[in-house]
mmCIF file with all atom_site columns, C-alpha atoms in Angstrom:
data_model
loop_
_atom_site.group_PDB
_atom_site.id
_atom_site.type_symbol
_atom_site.label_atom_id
_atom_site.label_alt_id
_atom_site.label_comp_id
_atom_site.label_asym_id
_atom_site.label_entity_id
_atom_site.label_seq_id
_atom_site.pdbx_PDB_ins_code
_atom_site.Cartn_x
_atom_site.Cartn_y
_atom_site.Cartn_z
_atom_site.occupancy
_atom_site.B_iso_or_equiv
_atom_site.pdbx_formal_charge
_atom_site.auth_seq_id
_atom_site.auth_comp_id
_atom_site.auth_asym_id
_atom_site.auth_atom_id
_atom_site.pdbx_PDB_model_num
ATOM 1   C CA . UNK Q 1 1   ? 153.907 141.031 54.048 1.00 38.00 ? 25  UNK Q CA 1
ATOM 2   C CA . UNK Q 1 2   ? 154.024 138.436 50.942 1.00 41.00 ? 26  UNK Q CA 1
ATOM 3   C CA . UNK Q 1 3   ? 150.893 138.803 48.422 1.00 44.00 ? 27  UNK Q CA 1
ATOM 4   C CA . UNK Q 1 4   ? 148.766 136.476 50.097 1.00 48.00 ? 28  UNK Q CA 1
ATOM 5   C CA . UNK Q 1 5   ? 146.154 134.535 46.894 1.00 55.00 ? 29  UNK Q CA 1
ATOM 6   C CA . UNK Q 1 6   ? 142.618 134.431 47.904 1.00 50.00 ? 30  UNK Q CA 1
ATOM 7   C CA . UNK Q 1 7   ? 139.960 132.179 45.859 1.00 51.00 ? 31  UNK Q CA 1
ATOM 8   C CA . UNK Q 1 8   ? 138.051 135.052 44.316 1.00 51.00 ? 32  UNK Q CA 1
ATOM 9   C CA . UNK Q 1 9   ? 137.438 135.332 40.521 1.00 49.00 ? 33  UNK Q CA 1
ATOM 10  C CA . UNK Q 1 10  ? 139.973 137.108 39.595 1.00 47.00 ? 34  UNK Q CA 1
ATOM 11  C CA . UNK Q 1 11  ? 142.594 135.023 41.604 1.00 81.00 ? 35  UNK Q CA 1
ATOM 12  C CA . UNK Q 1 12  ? 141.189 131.348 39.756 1.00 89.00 ? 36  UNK Q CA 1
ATOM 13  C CA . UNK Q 1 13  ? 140.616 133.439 36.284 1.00 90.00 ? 37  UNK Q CA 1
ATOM 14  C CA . UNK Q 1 14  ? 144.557 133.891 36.614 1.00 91.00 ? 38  UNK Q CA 1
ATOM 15  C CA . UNK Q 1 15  ? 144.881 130.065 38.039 1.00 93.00 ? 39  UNK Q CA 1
ATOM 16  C CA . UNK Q 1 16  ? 142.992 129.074 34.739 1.00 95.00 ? 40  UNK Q CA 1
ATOM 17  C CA . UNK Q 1 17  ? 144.570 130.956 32.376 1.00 95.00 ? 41  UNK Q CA 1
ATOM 18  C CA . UNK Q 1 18  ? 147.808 129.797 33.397 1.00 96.00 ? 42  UNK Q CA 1
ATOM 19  C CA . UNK Q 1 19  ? 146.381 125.969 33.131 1.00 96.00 ? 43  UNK Q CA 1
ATOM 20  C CA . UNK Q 1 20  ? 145.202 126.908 30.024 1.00 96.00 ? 44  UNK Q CA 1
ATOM 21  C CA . UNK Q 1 21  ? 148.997 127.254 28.456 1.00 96.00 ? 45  UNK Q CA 1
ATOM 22  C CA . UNK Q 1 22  ? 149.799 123.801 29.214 1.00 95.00 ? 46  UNK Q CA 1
ATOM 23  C CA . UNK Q 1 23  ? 146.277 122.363 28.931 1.00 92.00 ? 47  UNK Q CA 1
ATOM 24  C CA . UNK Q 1 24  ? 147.879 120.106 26.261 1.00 90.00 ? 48  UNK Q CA 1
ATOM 25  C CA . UNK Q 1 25  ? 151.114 119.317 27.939 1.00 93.00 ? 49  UNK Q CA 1
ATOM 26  C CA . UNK Q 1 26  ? 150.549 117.408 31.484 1.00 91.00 ? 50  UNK Q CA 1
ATOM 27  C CA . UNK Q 1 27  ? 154.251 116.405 31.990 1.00 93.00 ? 51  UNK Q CA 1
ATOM 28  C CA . UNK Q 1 28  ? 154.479 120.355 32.524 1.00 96.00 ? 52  UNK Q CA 1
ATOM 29  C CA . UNK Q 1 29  ? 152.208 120.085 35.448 1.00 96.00 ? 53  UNK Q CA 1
ATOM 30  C CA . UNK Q 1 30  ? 155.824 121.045 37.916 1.00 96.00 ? 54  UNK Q CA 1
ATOM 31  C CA . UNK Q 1 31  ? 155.807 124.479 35.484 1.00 96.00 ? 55  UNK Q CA 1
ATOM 32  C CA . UNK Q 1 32  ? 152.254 125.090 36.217 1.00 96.00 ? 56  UNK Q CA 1
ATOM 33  C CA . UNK Q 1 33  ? 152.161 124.890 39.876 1.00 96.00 ? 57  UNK Q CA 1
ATOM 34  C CA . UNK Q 1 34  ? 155.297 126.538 39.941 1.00 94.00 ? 58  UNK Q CA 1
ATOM 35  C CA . UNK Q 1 35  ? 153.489 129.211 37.903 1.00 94.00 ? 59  UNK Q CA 1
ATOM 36  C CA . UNK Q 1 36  ? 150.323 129.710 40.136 1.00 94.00 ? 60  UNK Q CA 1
ATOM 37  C CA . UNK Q 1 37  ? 152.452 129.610 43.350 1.00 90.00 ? 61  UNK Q CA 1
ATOM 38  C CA . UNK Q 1 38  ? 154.633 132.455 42.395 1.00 86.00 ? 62  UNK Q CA 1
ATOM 39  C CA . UNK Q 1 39  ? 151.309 134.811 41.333 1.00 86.00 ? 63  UNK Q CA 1
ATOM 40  C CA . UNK Q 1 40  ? 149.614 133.407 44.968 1.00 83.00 ? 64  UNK Q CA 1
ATOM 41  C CA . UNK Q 1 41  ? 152.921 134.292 47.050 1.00 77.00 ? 65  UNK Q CA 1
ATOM 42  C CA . UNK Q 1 42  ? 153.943 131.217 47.974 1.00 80.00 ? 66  UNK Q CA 1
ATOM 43  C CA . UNK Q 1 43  ? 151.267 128.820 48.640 1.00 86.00 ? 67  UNK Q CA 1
ATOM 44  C CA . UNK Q 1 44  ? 148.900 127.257 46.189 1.00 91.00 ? 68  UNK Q CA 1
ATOM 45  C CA . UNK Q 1 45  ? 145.008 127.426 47.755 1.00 88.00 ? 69  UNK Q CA 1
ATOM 46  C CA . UNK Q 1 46  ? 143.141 124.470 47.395 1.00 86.00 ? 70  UNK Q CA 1
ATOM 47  C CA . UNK Q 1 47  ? 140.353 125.113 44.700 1.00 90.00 ? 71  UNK Q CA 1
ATOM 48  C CA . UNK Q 1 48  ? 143.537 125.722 42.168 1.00 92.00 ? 72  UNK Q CA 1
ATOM 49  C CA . UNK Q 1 49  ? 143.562 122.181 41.989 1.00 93.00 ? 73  UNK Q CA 1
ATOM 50  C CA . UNK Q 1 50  ? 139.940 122.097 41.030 1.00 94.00 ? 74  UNK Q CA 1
ATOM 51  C CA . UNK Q 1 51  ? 140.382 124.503 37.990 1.00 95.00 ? 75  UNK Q CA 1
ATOM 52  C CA . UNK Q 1 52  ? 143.713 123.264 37.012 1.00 96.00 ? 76  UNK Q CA 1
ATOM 53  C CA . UNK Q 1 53  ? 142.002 119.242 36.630 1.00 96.00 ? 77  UNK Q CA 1
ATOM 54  C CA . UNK Q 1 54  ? 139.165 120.962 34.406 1.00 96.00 ? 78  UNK Q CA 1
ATOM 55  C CA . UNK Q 1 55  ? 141.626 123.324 32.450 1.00 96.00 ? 79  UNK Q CA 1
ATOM 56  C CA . UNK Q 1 56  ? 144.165 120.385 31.628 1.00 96.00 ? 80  UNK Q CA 1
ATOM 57  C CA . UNK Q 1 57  ? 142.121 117.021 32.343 1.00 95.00 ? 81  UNK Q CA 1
ATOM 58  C CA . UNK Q 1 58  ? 144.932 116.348 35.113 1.00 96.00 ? 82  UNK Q CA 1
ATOM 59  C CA . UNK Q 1 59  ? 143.228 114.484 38.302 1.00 96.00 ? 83  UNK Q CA 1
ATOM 60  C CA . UNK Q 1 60  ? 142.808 116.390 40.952 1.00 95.00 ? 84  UNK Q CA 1
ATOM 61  C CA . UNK Q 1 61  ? 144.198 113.468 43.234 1.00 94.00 ? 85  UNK Q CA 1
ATOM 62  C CA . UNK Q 1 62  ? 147.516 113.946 40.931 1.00 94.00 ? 86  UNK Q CA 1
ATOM 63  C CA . UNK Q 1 63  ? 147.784 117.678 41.506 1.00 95.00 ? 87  UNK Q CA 1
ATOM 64  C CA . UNK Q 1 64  ? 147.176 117.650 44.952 1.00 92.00 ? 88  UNK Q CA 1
ATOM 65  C CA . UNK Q 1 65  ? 149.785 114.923 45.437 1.00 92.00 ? 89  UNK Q CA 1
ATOM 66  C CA . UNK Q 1 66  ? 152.127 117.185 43.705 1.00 91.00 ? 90  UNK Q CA 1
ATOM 67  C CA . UNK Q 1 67  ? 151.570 120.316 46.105 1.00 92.00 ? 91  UNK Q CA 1
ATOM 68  C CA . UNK Q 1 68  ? 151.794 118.171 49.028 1.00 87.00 ? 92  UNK Q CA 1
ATOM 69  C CA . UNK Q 1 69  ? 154.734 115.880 48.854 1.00 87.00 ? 93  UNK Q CA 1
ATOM 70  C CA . UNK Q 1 70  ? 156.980 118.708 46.633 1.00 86.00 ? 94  UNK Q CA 1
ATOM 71  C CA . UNK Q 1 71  ? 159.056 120.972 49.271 1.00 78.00 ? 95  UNK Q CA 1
ATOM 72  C CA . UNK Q 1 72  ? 158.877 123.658 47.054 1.00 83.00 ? 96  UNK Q CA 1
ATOM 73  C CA . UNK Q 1 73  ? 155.251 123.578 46.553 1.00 90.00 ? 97  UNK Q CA 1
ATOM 74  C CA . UNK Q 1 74  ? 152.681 124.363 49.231 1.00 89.00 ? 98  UNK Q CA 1
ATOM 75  C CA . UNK Q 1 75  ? 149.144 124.805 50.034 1.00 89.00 ? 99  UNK Q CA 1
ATOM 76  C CA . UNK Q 1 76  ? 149.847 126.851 53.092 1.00 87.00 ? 100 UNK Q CA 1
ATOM 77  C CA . UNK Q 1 77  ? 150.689 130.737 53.692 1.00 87.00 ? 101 UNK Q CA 1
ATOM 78  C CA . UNK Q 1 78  ? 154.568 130.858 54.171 1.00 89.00 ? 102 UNK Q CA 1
ATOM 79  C CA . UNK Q 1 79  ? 156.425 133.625 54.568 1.00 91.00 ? 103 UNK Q CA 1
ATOM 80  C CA . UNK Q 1 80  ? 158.250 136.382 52.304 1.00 91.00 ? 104 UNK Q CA 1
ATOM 81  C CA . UNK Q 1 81  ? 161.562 134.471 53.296 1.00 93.00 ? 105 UNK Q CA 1
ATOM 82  C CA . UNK Q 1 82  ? 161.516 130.625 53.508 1.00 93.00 ? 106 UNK Q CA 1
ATOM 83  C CA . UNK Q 1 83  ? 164.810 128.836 54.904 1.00 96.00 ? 107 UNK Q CA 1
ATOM 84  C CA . UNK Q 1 84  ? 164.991 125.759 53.638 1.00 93.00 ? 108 UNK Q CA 1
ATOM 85  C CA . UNK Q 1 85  ? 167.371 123.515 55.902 1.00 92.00 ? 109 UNK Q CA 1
ATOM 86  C CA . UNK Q 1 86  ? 168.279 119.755 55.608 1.00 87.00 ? 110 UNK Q CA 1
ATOM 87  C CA . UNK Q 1 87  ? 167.394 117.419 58.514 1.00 85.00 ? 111 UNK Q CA 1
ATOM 88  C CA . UNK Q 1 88  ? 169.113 114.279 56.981 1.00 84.00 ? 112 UNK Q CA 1
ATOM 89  C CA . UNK Q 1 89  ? 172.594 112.752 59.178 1.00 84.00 ? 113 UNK Q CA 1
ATOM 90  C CA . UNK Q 1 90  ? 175.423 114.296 57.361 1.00 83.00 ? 114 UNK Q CA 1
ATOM 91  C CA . UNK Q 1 91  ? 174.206 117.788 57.621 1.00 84.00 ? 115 UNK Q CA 1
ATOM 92  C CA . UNK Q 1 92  ? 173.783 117.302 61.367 1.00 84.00 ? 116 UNK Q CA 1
ATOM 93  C CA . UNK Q 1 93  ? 177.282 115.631 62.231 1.00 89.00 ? 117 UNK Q CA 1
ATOM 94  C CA . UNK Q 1 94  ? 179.117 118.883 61.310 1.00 91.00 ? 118 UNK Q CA 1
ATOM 95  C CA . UNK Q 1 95  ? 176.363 121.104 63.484 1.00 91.00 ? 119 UNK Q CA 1
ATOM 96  C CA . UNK Q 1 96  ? 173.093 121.679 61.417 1.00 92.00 ? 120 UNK Q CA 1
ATOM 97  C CA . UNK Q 1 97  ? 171.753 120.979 64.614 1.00 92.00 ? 121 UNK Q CA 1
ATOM 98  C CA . UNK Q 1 98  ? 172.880 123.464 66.358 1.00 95.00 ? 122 UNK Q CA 1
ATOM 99  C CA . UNK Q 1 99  ? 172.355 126.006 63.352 1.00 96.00 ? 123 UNK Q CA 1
ATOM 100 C CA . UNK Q 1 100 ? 169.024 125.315 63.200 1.00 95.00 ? 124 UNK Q CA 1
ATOM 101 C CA . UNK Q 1 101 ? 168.185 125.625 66.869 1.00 96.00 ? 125 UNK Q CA 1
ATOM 102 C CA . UNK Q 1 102 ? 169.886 129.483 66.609 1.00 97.00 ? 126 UNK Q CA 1
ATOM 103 C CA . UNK Q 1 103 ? 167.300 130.140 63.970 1.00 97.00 ? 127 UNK Q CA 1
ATOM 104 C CA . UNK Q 1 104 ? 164.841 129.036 65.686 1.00 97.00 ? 128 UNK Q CA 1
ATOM 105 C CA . UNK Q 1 105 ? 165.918 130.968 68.868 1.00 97.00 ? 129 UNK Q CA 1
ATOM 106 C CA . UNK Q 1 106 ? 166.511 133.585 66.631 1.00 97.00 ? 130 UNK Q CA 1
ATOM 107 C CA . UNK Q 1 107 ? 163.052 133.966 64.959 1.00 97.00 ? 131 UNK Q CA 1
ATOM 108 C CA . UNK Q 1 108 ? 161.187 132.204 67.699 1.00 97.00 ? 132 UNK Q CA 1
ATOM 109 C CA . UNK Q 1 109 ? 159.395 129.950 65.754 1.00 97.00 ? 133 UNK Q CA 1
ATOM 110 C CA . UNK Q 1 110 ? 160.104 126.201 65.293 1.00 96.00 ? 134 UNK Q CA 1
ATOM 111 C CA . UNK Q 1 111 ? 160.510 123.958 61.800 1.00 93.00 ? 135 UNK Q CA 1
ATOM 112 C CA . UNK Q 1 112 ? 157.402 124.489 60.006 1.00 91.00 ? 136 UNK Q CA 1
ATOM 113 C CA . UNK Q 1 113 ? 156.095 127.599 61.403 1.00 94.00 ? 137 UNK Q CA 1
ATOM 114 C CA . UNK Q 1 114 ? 156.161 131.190 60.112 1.00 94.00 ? 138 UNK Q CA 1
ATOM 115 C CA . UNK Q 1 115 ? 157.137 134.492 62.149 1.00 96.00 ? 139 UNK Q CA 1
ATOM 116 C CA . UNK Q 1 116 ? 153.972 136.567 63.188 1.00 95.00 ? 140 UNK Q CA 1
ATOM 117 C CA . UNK Q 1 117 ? 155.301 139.206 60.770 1.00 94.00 ? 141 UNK Q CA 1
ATOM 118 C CA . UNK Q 1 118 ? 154.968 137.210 57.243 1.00 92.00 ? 142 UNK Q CA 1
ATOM 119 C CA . UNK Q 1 119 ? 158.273 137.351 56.853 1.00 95.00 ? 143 UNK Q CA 1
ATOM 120 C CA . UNK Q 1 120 ? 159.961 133.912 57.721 1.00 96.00 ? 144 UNK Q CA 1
ATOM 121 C CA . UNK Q 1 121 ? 159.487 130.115 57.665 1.00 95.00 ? 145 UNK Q CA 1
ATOM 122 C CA . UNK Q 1 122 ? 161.233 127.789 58.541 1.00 96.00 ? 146 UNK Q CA 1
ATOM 123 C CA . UNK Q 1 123 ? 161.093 124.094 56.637 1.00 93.00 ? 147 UNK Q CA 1
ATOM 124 C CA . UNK Q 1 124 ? 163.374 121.311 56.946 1.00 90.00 ? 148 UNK Q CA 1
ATOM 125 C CA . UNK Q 1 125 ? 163.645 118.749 53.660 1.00 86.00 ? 149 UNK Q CA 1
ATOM 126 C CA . UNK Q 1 126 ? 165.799 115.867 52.886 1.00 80.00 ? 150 UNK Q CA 1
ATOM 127 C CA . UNK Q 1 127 ? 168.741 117.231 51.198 1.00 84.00 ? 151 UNK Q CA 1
ATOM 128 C CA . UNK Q 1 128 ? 169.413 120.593 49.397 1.00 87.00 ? 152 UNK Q CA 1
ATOM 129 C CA . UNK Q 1 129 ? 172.668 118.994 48.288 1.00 87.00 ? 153 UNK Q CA 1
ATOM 130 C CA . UNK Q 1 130 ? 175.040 120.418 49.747 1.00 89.00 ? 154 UNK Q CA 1
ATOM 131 C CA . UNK Q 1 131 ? 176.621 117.649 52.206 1.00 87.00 ? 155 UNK Q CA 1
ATOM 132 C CA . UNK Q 1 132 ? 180.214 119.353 51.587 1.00 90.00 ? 156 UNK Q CA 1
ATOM 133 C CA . UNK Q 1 133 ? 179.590 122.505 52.714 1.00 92.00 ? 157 UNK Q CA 1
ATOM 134 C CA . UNK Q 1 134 ? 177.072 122.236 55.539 1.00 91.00 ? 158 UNK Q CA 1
ATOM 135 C CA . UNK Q 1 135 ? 175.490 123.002 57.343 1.00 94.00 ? 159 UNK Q CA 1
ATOM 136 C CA . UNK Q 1 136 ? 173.977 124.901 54.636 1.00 93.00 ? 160 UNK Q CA 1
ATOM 137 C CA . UNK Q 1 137 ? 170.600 126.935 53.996 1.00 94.00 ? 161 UNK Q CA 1
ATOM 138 C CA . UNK Q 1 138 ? 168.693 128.121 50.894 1.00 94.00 ? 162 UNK Q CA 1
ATOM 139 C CA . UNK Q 1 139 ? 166.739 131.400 51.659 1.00 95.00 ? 163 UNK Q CA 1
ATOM 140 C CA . UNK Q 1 140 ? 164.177 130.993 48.600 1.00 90.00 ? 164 UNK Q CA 1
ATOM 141 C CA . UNK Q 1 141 ? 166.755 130.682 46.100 1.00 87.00 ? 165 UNK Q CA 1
ATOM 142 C CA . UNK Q 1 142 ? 169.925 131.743 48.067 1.00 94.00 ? 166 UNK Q CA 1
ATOM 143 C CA . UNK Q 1 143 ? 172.032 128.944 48.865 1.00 94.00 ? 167 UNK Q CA 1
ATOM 144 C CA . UNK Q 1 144 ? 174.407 129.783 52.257 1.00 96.00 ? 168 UNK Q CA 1
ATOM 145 C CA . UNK Q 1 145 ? 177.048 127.791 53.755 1.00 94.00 ? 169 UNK Q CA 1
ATOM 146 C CA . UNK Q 1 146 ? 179.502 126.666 55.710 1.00 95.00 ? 170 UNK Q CA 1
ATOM 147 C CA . UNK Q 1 147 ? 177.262 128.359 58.616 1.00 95.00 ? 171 UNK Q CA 1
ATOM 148 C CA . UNK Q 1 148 ? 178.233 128.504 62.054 1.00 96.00 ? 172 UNK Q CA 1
ATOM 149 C CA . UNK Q 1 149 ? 175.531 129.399 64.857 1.00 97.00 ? 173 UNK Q CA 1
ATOM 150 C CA . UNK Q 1 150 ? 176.413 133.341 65.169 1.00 98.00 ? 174 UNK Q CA 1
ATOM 151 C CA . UNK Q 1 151 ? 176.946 133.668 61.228 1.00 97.00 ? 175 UNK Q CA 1
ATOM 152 C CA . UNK Q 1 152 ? 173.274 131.755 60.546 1.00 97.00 ? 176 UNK Q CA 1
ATOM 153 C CA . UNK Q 1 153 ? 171.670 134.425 63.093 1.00 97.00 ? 177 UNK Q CA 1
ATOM 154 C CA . UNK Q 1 154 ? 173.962 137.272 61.773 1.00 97.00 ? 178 UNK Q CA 1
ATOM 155 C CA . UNK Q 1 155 ? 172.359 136.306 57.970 1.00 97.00 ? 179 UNK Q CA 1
ATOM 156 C CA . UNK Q 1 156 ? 168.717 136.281 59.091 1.00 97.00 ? 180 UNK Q CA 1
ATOM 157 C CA . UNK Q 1 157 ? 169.538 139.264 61.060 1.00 96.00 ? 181 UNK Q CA 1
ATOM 158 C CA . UNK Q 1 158 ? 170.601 141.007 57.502 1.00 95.00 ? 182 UNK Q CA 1
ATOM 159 C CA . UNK Q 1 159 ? 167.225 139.757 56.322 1.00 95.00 ? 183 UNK Q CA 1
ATOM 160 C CA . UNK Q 1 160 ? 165.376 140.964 58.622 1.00 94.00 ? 184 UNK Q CA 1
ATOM 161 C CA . UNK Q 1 161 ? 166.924 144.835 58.381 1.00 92.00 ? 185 UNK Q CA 1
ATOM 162 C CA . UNK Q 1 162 ? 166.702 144.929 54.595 1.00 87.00 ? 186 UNK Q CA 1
ATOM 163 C CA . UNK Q 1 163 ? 170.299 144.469 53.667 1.00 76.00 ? 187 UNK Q CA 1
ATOM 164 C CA . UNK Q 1 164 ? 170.092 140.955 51.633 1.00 78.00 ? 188 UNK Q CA 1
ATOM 165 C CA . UNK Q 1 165 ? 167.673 140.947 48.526 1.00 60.00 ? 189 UNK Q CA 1
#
C-alpha cells in the first residue's frame, strides 16, 4: 500500500520546508507540488496549500487551481500504480475503447476509481501524446503501446504479480 500523507506536524514541517526552497521563485510552483506529492504518495492533502501560500506568498486560490486542473497532480489518495489513458477521438478509433473497458473488467473498478488494495487507478486525460501508437497507457511513468485488449490485461496482470517495476 502507497505511503499515504496525513496533516500531522511532521507531514506540513516537510510540506514547508520544501516551500521554503522556492519561497523566492513562484514560477517553480509545478516543482513544488511535484515535490510534496511524491513525499505524500501521490496525492497532495489540502492544508499543503495553506502552508505552501504562507511559505512562498503564492495564493492559495492559485495552488489549489494547480492541484486540481493538473492530471498529474491530485488532492486525492490514488493508488501505488496509476494508468493514465487518453479519452480524446483518435485514441478511441483504433480501440482505446475497448482497452480501457478490459482494464476496467480487469481491475473492477471504473475511470477514476482505485482498486480496494491501493494498488491501481485508473484516470483518463486528454492526450498523453501518443496518437501513433495507440491505444497507449502510461503506468506512472511507463509509457505502453500499441495495446490490444488481452496484452493491456496481460500488462496489469504483470503488475499486479510483481514482475514490472
Amino acid at each position: 500500500m502507497q505511503n499515504q500523507c496525513d496533516t500531522s506536524t511532521v507531514d506540513m514541517a516537510q510540506v514547508a520546508a520544501i516551500a521554503a526552497r522556492y519561497k523566492n521563485e513562484p514560477d517553480q510552483l509545478m516543482r513544488i507540488l511535484l515535490e510534496i506529492q511524491s513525499v505524500c504518495g501521490n496525492a497532495i492533502p489540502r492544508e499543503a496549500a495553506t502552508v505552501i501560500s504562507s511559505v512562498t506568498g503564492i495564493p492559495e486560490v492559485e495552488i489549489y487551481g494547480f492541484i486540481t486542473f493538473y492530471a498529474m497532480l491530485s488532492d486525492k489518495p490514488r493508488g501505488q500504480y496509476i494508468i493514465r489513458m487518453c479519452k480524446s477521438a483518435p485514441c478511441h478509433i483504433v480501440g482505446a475503447r475497448e482497452v480501457a473497458q478490459a482494464i476496467c473488467d480487469c481491475l473492477g473498478i471504473a475511470p477514476g476509481e482505485t482498486t480496494a488494495d491501493g494498488l491501481f487507478t485508473l484516470e483518463f486525460c486528454e492526450c498523453i501524446g501518443l496518437c501513433d501508437t495507440a491505444p497507449a497507457i502510461m503506468i506512472n511513468d511507463a509509457v505502453y503501446t500499441n495495446l490490444t485488449p488481452q496484452s493491456a490485461v496481460s500488462l496489469i496482470r504483470a503488475y499486479q504479480q510483481g514482475g514490472v517495476c
